[in-house]
Coordinates of C-alpha atoms and ligand atoms in Angstrom, one line a residue:
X1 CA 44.9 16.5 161.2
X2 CA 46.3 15.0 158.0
X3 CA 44.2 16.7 155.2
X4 CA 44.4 15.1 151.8
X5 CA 43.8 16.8 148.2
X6 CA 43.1 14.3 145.8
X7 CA 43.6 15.1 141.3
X8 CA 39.5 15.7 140.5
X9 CA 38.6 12.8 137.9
X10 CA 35.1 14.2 137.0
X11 CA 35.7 14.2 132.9
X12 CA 36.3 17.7 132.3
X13 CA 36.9 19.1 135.9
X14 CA 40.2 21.2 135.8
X15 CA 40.3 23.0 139.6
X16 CA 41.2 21.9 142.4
X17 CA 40.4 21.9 146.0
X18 CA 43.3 23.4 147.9
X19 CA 45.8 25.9 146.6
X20 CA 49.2 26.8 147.7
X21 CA 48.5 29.5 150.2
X22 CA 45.8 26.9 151.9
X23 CA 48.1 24.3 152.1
X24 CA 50.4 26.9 153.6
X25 CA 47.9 28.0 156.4
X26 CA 47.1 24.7 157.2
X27 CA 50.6 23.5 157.6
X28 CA 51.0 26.9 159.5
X29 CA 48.8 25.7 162.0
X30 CA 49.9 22.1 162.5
X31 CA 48.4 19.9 160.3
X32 CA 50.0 17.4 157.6
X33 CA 48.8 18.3 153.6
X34 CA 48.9 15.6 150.9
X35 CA 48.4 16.5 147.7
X36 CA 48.3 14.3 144.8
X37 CA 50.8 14.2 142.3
X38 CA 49.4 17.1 139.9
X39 CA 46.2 17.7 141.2
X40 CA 46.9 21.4 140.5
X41 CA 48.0 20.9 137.0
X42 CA 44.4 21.6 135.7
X43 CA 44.6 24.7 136.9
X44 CA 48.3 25.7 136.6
X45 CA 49.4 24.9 140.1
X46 CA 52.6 22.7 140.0
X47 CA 53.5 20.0 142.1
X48 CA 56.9 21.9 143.2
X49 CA 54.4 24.8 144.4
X50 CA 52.8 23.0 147.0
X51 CA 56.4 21.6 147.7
X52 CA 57.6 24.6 148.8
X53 CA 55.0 25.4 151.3
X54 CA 55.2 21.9 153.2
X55 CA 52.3 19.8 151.8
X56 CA 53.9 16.4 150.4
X57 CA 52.8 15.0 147.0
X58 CA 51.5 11.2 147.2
X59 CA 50.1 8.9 144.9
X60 CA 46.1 9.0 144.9
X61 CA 46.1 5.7 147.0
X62 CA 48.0 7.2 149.8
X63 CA 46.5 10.5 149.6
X64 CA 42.6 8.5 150.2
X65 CA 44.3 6.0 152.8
X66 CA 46.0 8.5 155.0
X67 CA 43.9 11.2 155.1
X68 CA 41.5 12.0 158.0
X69 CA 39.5 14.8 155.8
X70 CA 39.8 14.9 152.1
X71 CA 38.8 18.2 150.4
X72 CA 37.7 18.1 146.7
X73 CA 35.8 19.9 143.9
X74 CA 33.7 17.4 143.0
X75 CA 31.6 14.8 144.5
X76 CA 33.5 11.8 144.1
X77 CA 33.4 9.4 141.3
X78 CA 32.8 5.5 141.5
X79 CA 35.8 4.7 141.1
X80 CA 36.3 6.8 144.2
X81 CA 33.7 5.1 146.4
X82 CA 36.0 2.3 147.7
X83 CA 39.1 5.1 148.8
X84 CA 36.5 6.1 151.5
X85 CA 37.1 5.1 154.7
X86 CA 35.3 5.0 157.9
X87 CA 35.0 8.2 159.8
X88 CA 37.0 10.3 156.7
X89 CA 35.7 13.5 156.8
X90 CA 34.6 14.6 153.1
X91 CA 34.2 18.2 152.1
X92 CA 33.4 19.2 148.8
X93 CA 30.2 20.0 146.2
X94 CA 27.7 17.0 146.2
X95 CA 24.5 17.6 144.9
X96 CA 23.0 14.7 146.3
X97 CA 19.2 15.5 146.3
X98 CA 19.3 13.9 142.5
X99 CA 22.1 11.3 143.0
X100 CA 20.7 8.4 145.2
X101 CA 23.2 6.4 144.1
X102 CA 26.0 8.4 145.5
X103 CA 23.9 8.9 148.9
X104 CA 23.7 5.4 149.4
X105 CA 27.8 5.0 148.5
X106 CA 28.3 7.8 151.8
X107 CA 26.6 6.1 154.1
X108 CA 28.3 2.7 153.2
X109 CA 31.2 3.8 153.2
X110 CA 30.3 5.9 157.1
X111 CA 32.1 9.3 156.3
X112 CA 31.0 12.3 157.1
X113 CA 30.2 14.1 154.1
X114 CA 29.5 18.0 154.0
X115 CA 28.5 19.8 150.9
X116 CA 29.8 23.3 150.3
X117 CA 26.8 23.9 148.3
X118 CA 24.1 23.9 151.8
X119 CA 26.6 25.7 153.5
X120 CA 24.1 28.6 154.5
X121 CA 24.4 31.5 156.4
X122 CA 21.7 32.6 158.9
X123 CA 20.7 35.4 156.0
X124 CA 19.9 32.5 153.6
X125 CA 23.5 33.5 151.5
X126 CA 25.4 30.6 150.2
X127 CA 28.8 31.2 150.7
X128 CA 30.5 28.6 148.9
X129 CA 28.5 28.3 145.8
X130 CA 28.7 33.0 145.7
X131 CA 32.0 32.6 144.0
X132 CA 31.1 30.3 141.5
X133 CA 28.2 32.9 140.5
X134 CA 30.8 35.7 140.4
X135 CA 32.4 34.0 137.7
X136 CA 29.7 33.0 135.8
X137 CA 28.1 36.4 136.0
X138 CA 31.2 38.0 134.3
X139 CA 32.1 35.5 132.3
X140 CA 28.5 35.6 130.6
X141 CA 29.4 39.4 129.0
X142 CA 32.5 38.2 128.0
X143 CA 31.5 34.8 126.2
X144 CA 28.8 37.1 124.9
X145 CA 31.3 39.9 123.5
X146 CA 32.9 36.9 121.7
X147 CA 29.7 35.6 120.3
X148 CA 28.8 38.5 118.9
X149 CA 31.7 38.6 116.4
X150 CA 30.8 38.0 112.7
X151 CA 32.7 35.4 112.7
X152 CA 31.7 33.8 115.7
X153 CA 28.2 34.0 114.5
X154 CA 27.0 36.7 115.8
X155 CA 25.9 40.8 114.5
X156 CA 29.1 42.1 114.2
X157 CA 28.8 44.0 117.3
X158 CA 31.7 46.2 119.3
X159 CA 29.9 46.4 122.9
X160 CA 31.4 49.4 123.9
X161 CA 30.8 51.1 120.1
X162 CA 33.3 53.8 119.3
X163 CA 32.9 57.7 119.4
X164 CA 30.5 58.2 116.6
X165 CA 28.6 54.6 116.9
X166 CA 26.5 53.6 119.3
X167 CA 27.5 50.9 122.0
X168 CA 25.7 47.5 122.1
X169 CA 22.6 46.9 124.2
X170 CA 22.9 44.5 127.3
X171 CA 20.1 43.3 129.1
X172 CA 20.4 41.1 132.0
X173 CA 17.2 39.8 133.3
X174 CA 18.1 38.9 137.9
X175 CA 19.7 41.3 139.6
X176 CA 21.3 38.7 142.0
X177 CA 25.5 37.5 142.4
X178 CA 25.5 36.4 138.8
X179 CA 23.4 39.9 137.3
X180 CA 25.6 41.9 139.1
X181 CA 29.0 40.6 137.7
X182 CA 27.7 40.6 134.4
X183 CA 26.1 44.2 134.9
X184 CA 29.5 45.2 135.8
X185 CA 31.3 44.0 133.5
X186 CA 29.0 45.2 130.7
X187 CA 29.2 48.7 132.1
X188 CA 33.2 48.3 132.1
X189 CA 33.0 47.2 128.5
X190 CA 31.1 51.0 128.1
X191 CA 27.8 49.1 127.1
X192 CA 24.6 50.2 127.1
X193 CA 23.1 48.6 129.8
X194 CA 19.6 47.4 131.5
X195 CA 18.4 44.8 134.6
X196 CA 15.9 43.7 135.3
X197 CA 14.6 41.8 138.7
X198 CA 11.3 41.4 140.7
X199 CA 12.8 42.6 143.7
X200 CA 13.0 46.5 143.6
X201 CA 16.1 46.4 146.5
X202 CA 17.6 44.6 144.1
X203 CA 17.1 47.2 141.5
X204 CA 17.6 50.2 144.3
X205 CA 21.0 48.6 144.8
X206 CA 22.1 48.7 141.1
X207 CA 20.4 52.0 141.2
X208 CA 22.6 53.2 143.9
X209 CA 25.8 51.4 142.7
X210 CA 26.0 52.7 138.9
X211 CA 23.6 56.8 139.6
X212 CA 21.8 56.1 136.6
X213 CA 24.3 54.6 133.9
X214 CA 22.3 51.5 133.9
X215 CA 18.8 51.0 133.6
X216 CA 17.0 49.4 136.4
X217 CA 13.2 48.1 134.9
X218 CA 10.8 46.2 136.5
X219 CA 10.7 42.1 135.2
X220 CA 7.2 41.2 133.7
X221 CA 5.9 40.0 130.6
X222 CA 5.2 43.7 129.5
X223 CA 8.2 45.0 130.1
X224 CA 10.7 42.1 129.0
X225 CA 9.0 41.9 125.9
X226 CA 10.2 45.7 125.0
X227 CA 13.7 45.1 125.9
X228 CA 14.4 41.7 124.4
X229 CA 13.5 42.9 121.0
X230 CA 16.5 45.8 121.3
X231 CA 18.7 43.6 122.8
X232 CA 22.2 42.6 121.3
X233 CA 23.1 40.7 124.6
X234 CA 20.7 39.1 126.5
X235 CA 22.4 37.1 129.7
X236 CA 19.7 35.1 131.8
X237 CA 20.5 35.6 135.6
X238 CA 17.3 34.5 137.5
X239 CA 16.8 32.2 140.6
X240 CA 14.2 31.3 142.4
X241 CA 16.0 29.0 145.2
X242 CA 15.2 25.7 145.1
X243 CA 13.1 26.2 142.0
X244 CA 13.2 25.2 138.4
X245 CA 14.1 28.4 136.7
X246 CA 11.2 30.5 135.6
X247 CA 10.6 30.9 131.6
X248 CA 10.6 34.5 131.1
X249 CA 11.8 34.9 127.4
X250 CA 9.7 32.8 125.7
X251 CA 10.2 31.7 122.0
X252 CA 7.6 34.5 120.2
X253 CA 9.9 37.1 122.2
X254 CA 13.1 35.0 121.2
X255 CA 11.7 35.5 117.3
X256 CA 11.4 39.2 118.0
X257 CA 15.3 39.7 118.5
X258 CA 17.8 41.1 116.1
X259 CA 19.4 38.6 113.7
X260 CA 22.8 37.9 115.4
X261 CA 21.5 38.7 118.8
X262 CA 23.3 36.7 121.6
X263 CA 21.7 34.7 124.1
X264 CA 24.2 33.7 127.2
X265 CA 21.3 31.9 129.7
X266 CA 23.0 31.3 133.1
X267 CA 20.3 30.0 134.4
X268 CA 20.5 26.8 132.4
X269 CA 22.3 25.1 134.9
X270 CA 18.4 25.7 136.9
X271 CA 16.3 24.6 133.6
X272 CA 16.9 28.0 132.0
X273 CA 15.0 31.3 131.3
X274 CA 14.0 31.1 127.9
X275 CA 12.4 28.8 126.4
X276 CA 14.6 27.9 123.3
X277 CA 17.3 27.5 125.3
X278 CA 19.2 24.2 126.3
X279 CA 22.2 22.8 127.9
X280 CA 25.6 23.1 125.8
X281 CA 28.9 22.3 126.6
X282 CA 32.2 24.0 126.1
X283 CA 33.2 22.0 123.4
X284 CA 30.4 23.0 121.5
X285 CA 28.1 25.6 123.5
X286 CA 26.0 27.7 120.9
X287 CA 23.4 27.4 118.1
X288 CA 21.1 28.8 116.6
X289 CA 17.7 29.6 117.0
X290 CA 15.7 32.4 115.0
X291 CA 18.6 33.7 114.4
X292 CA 19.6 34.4 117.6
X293 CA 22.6 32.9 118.8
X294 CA 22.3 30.7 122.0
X295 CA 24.8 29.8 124.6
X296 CA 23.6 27.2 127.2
X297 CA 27.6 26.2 129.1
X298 CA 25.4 24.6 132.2
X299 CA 29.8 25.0 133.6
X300 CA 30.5 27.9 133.0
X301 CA 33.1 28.7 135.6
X302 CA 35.5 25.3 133.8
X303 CA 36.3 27.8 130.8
X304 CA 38.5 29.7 133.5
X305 CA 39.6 27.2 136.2
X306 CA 42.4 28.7 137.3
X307 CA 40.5 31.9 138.6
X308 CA 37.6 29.0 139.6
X309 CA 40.0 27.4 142.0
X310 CA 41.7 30.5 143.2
X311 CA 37.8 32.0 144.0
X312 CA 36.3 28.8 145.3
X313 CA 39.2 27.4 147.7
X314 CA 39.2 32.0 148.6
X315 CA 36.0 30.6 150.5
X316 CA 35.8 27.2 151.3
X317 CA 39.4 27.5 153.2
X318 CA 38.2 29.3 156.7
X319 CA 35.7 26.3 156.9
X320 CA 38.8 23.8 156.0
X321 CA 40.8 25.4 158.6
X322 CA 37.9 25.2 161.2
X323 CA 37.3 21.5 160.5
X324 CA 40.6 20.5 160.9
X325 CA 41.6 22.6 163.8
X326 CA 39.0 21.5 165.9
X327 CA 37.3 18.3 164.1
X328 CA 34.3 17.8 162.6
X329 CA 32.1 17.3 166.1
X330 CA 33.2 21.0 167.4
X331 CA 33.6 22.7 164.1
X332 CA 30.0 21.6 163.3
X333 CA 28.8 22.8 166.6
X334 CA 30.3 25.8 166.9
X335 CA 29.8 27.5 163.0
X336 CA 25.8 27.1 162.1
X337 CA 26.2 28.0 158.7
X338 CA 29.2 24.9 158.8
X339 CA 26.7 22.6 160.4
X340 CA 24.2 23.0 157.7
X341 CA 26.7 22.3 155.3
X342 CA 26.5 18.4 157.1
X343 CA 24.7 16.2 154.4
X344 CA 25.3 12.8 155.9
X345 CA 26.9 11.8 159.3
X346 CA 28.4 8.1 159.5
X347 CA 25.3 6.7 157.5
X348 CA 23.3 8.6 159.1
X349 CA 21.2 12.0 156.4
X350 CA 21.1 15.3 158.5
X351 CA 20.3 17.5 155.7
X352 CA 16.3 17.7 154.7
X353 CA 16.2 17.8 151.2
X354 CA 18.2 15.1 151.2
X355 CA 16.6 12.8 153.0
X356 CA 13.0 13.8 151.3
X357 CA 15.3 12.3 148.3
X358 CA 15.2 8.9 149.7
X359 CA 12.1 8.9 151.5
X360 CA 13.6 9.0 154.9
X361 CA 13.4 11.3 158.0
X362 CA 16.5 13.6 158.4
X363 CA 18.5 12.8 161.6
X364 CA 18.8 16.1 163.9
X365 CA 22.7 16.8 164.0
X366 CA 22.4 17.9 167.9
X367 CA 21.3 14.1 168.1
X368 CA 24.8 13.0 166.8
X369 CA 27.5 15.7 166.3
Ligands
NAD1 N1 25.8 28.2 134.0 C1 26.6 28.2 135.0 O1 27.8 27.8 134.8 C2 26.3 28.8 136.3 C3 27.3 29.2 137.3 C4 26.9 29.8 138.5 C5 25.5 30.0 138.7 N2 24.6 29.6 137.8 C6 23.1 29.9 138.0 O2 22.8 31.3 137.7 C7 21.5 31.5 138.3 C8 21.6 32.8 139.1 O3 22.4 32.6 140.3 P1 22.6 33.8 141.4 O4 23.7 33.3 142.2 O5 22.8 35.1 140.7 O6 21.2 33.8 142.1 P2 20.7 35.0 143.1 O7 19.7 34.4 144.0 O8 21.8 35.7 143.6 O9 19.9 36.0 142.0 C9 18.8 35.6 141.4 C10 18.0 36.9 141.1 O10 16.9 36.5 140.2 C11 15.8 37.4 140.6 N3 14.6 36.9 140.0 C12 13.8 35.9 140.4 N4 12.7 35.8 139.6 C13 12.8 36.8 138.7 C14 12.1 37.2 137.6 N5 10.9 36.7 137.3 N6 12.5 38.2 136.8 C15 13.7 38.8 137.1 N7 14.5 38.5 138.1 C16 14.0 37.5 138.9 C17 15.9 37.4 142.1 O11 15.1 38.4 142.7 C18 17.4 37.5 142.4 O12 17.8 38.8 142.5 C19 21.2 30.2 139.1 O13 20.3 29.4 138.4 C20 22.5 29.6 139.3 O14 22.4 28.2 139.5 C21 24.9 29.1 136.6

């Protein structure tokens, strides 16, 4: 199969889809790699790099007209829509439940378009969206470290405090993928640290992992209202699947925090969990509110897209490999958790939510793969 990696022109987007080591494994087992002229760069992969493992650097038009599966990061832009080509495979994240638009560009255009995002194991896990939450989770303590400098606006606060003074206090309210990484990396920091989730496994594991150096606690109103208030670092890591996020800290408990207490709200990206905060970007991603500083990146993992890319194509490549070694009809068919990653099959929507989107029954994809 030829398998083409085109530069990601999302504003902002820095990784990209394939990395040396998959274009060597995929050249390792036959198939052809293009890769665009510096579609790495973003994320300090050279041109040269692919080079050297066999993929061949095109121009974006070649790399969309020859290729019979293109691998991304994003879901493609506009000015992308036309490079599609009938039967093209398309793997990469696409969100299309809110993006009509880009659901009706698919189906014109007849590719067969797979989302790593419903990728879904039979135990409900979400393989290629677990990686992005890794990052998030631990880059949440350390955006909050940083914020927590005086002169970043924040107390003044060393999180792992120095013989003689006390540490800092984390809190991080979900015990899931993105609680865990930030739990860890608080603990590694030598913070003092609590979780808390509505799921006591959840808690048993952390309770298990760490023997006691971090506090597990129960998550209701009653309890979150005690630990907020002595927080220095509060990181929101909550999901209810499918769900808007549920508002847990609400704005009375945000006024009861320190002054120069941090905020880092993961969950923002989900409508948030609490309610002061909002979406932020990079380029500008805190403010203030009672004091309390707020950080609400809704992209977290594009501060670090180097480790992005190397985490996210870590995953996504087993499932490249599969759909090109056997093509899309047996990969589909013989991988369930691949199959349910199929969003739209040559015009046709096989995945539920998003045909509920358009008002349309989903096709079964035992009825055309
Ligand atoms: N901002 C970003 O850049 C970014 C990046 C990656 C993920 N996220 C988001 O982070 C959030 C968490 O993702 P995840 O992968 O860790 O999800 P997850 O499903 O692994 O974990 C969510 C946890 O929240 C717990 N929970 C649910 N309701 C709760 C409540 N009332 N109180 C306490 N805990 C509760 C669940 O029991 C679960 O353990 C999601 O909204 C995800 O979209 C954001």
């Amino acid at each position: 199969m030829i398998v083409g990696v085109p530069r990601e022109v999302k504003p902002g987007e820095q990784r990209v889809a394939l990395t040396p080591a998959g274009a060597h494994a995929l050249v390792a087992a036959g198939h052809r790699v293009l890769v665009e002229k510096d579609a790495g760069g973003g994320s300090g992969v050279r041109d040269d790099e692919y080079a050297a493992v066999g993929a061949e650097i095109h121009g974006v038009d070649d790399v969309w007209r020859s290729a019979d599966m293109i691998v991304k990061v994003k879901e493609p832009m506009p000015v992308e829509y036309q490079q599609l080509r009938a039967g093209q495979v398309l793997f990469t994240y696409l969100h299309l439940a809110p993006a009509p638009e880009l659901t009706r560009a698919l189906r014109e255009r007849d590719v067969i378009a797979l989302a790593y995002e419903t990728v879904q194991r039979a135990d409900g896990s979400l393989p290629l969206l677990t990686p992005m939450s890794e990052v998030a989770g631990r880059l949440a303590v350390q955006e909050g470290a940083f914020y927590l400098g005086r002169a970043h606006g924040g107390r003044g606060i060393l999180l792992g405090g120095v013989p003689g003074v006390p540490p800092g206090n984390v809190v991080v309210i979900g015990a899931g993928i993105v609680g865990l990484n930030a739990v860890r990396m608080a603990v590694g920091l030598g913070a003092d640290v609590s979780v808390l989730d509505v799921n006591p496994d959840r808690l048993r594991a952390v309770d298990d992992l760490y023997h006691g150096r971090v506090v597990t606690i129960m998550s209701n109103a009653f309890n979150l209202q005690a630990v907020v208030r002595r927080a220095d670092l509060l990181i929101g890591a909550v999901l209810i699947t499918g769900a808007r996020a549920p508002v847990l800290v609400t704005s009375a408990m945000v006024a009861t925090m320190k002054e120069g207490a941090v905020i880092v709200d993961v969950a923002v990206d989900q409508g948030g969990s609490v309610e002061t905060i909002k979406p932020t970007t990079l380029l500008d991603p805190t403010y203030v509110v009672s004091g309390v500083v707020h950080y609400g990146v809704a992209n977290m993992p594009a501060l670090v897209p180097r480790t992005s890319t190397f985490a996210l194509t870590n995953a996504t490549l087993p499932y490249v490999l599969a759909l090109a070694d056997r093509g899309p009809r047996e990969a589909v068919r013989a991988d369930a958790a691949l199959g349910r990653g199929v969003n739209i099959w040559r015009g046709r929507i096989v995945h539920p939510a998003v045909a509920a989107s358009v008002s349309e029954p989903a096709t079964a994809l035992d009825a055309i793969a």
